[in-house]
């Protein structure tokens, strides 16, 4: 008799980035060991008839327990963040080990391991954020860390405490080229933003709606073009993160047309929010303050088209969890802030996949294969986790989400599992929900209930990106 499987999932239709077929899934020791019919016997069987089996989501851009200055604190750590991800069908998260000015990059990575260790219920890897590219960092630490499995890092062109100047970015890109790593670029022009901000503040325009006015598409377009130029000069691919609208998309298309390898990411906020959500003189709009800001409906359509036409390789949450009624969050010290002091970023780990599935797949804008590619397969490839993550193949980890494509759900913060006190998507109805999710064969969520175990998630050293 064949060896008994740990788990057998029967009756589901399997959907990957390339294929759709009916097969049972045999799982042993956390891995997929068989796809077929008449598998078994198994210690446990899950009947998934009527459901779709998709690779668990890979959320390649989220912020958890990231050290903040100015008395700020993120609402989610690796326990609550991973729990929320799991309940939204995500089985791998890649948050950021952020260097502080004056800190060694190695120390930042070690500190982040302390923050993550024993907490995550799903597997995780780290990107790094390079803030202080000293000769020691460029010549010693970064090359060594790349070799050890930290093969992607983010650089910022804005934010006073994070930004690099052009020459520093060129230096970091050069290290990435030599080590075969991937640089993620936050592309907004810092000086333009601060000049516009000063003018708005001088005019007494300080409510959240002016956040969008201080960061128009031109500042994103210019910085995107500049980053593309750096990529050309150094001859290394880059990935532009959180692209918000048509003007940055035009730059990316232009560069691709010239043969450059420019990758791009977008996020739910650029499909579902607009600058109108930042309010009209009230403070409630602080809940939707993120950078780049949400644009307008025409730009939402441009982003949808970009998803459909493969401008984007990755669809991430950019979950940046700051509670609203929190003296360490959006209402810093319990007070309403001028827009330039509101912490940037919004929550979205748990709603990322249902929002894209609903508007994209059920809305007829992208195929279900594109959905899997954008949310799982391509991030796994670009960040060196494929084929362990990102597909349903014999030998892959048994990270599986079972979707009911017709389930209607009204999103409300009370049903979400993060520790943020709001969701920007309150009251929206989505169609399609991941009703069961398995992380290496362990059931971590079922029907909006968290069933995982903090600490079961493993750290994943990353291979070189598949570019
Ligand atoms: O507003 C945003 N996106 N905040 C999170 C940090 C970042 O730049 O990704
Ligand atoms: Zn960013
Ligand atoms: Zn981010």
mmCIF file of C-alpha atoms in Angstrom, residues 197 200-201 204-215 274-291 293-294 324 330-331 335-344:
data_model
loop_
_atom_site.group_PDB
_atom_site.id
_atom_site.type_symbol
_atom_site.label_atom_id
_atom_site.label_comp_id
_atom_site.label_asym_id
_atom_site.label_seq_id
_atom_site.Cartn_x
_atom_site.Cartn_y
_atom_site.Cartn_z
ATOM 1 C CA UNK A 197 4.172 71.519 0.831
ATOM 2 C CA UNK A 200 0.316 74.926 0.815
ATOM 3 C CA UNK A 201 1.154 75.334 4.489
ATOM 4 C CA UNK A 204 -3.111 77.560 5.547
ATOM 5 C CA UNK A 205 -3.969 74.474 3.449
ATOM 6 C CA UNK A 206 -3.084 71.742 5.910
ATOM 7 C CA UNK A 207 -5.979 69.237 5.975
ATOM 8 C CA UNK A 208 -5.410 65.687 4.606
ATOM 9 C CA UNK A 209 -6.783 66.493 1.144
ATOM 10 C CA UNK A 210 -3.674 68.626 0.496
ATOM 11 C CA UNK A 211 -1.472 65.563 0.847
ATOM 12 C CA UNK A 212 -2.522 64.701 -2.723
ATOM 13 C CA UNK A 213 -1.933 68.280 -3.916
ATOM 14 C CA UNK A 214 1.606 68.203 -2.513
ATOM 15 C CA UNK A 215 2.437 65.021 -4.446
ATOM 16 C CA UNK A 274 -9.136 58.408 -5.245
ATOM 17 C CA UNK A 275 -7.887 61.756 -3.941
ATOM 18 C CA UNK A 276 -11.525 62.415 -3.000
ATOM 19 C CA UNK A 277 -11.082 59.876 -0.213
ATOM 20 C CA UNK A 278 -8.615 62.245 1.429
ATOM 21 C CA UNK A 279 -11.631 64.352 2.372
ATOM 22 C CA UNK A 280 -12.751 67.933 1.964
ATOM 23 C CA UNK A 281 -11.523 69.890 4.936
ATOM 24 C CA UNK A 282 -12.304 67.142 7.448
ATOM 25 C CA UNK A 283 -9.698 64.915 9.104
ATOM 26 C CA UNK A 284 -11.237 61.508 8.324
ATOM 27 C CA UNK A 285 -9.270 61.468 5.055
ATOM 28 C CA UNK A 286 -6.116 60.829 7.117
ATOM 29 C CA UNK A 287 -7.154 57.176 6.881
ATOM 30 C CA UNK A 288 -6.272 57.183 3.178
ATOM 31 C CA UNK A 289 -3.001 59.119 3.328
ATOM 32 C CA UNK A 290 -0.382 57.074 1.495
ATOM 33 C CA UNK A 291 2.373 57.906 -0.950
ATOM 34 C CA UNK A 293 -1.459 59.357 -3.133
ATOM 35 C CA UNK A 294 -4.529 57.854 -4.784
ATOM 36 C CA UNK A 324 -6.452 56.244 13.255
ATOM 37 C CA UNK A 330 -2.581 58.799 12.329
ATOM 38 C CA UNK A 331 -3.567 61.057 15.259
ATOM 39 C CA UNK A 335 -4.222 65.289 17.832
ATOM 40 C CA UNK A 336 -5.234 66.051 14.282
ATOM 41 C CA UNK A 337 -2.050 66.622 12.304
ATOM 42 C CA UNK A 338 -1.167 68.915 9.450
ATOM 43 C CA UNK A 339 -1.083 66.649 6.367
ATOM 44 C CA UNK A 340 2.695 66.585 6.170
ATOM 45 C CA UNK A 341 2.927 64.932 9.614
ATOM 46 C CA UNK A 342 0.329 62.212 9.054
ATOM 47 C CA UNK A 343 2.178 58.886 8.810
ATOM 48 C CA UNK A 344 2.008 57.609 5.250
#
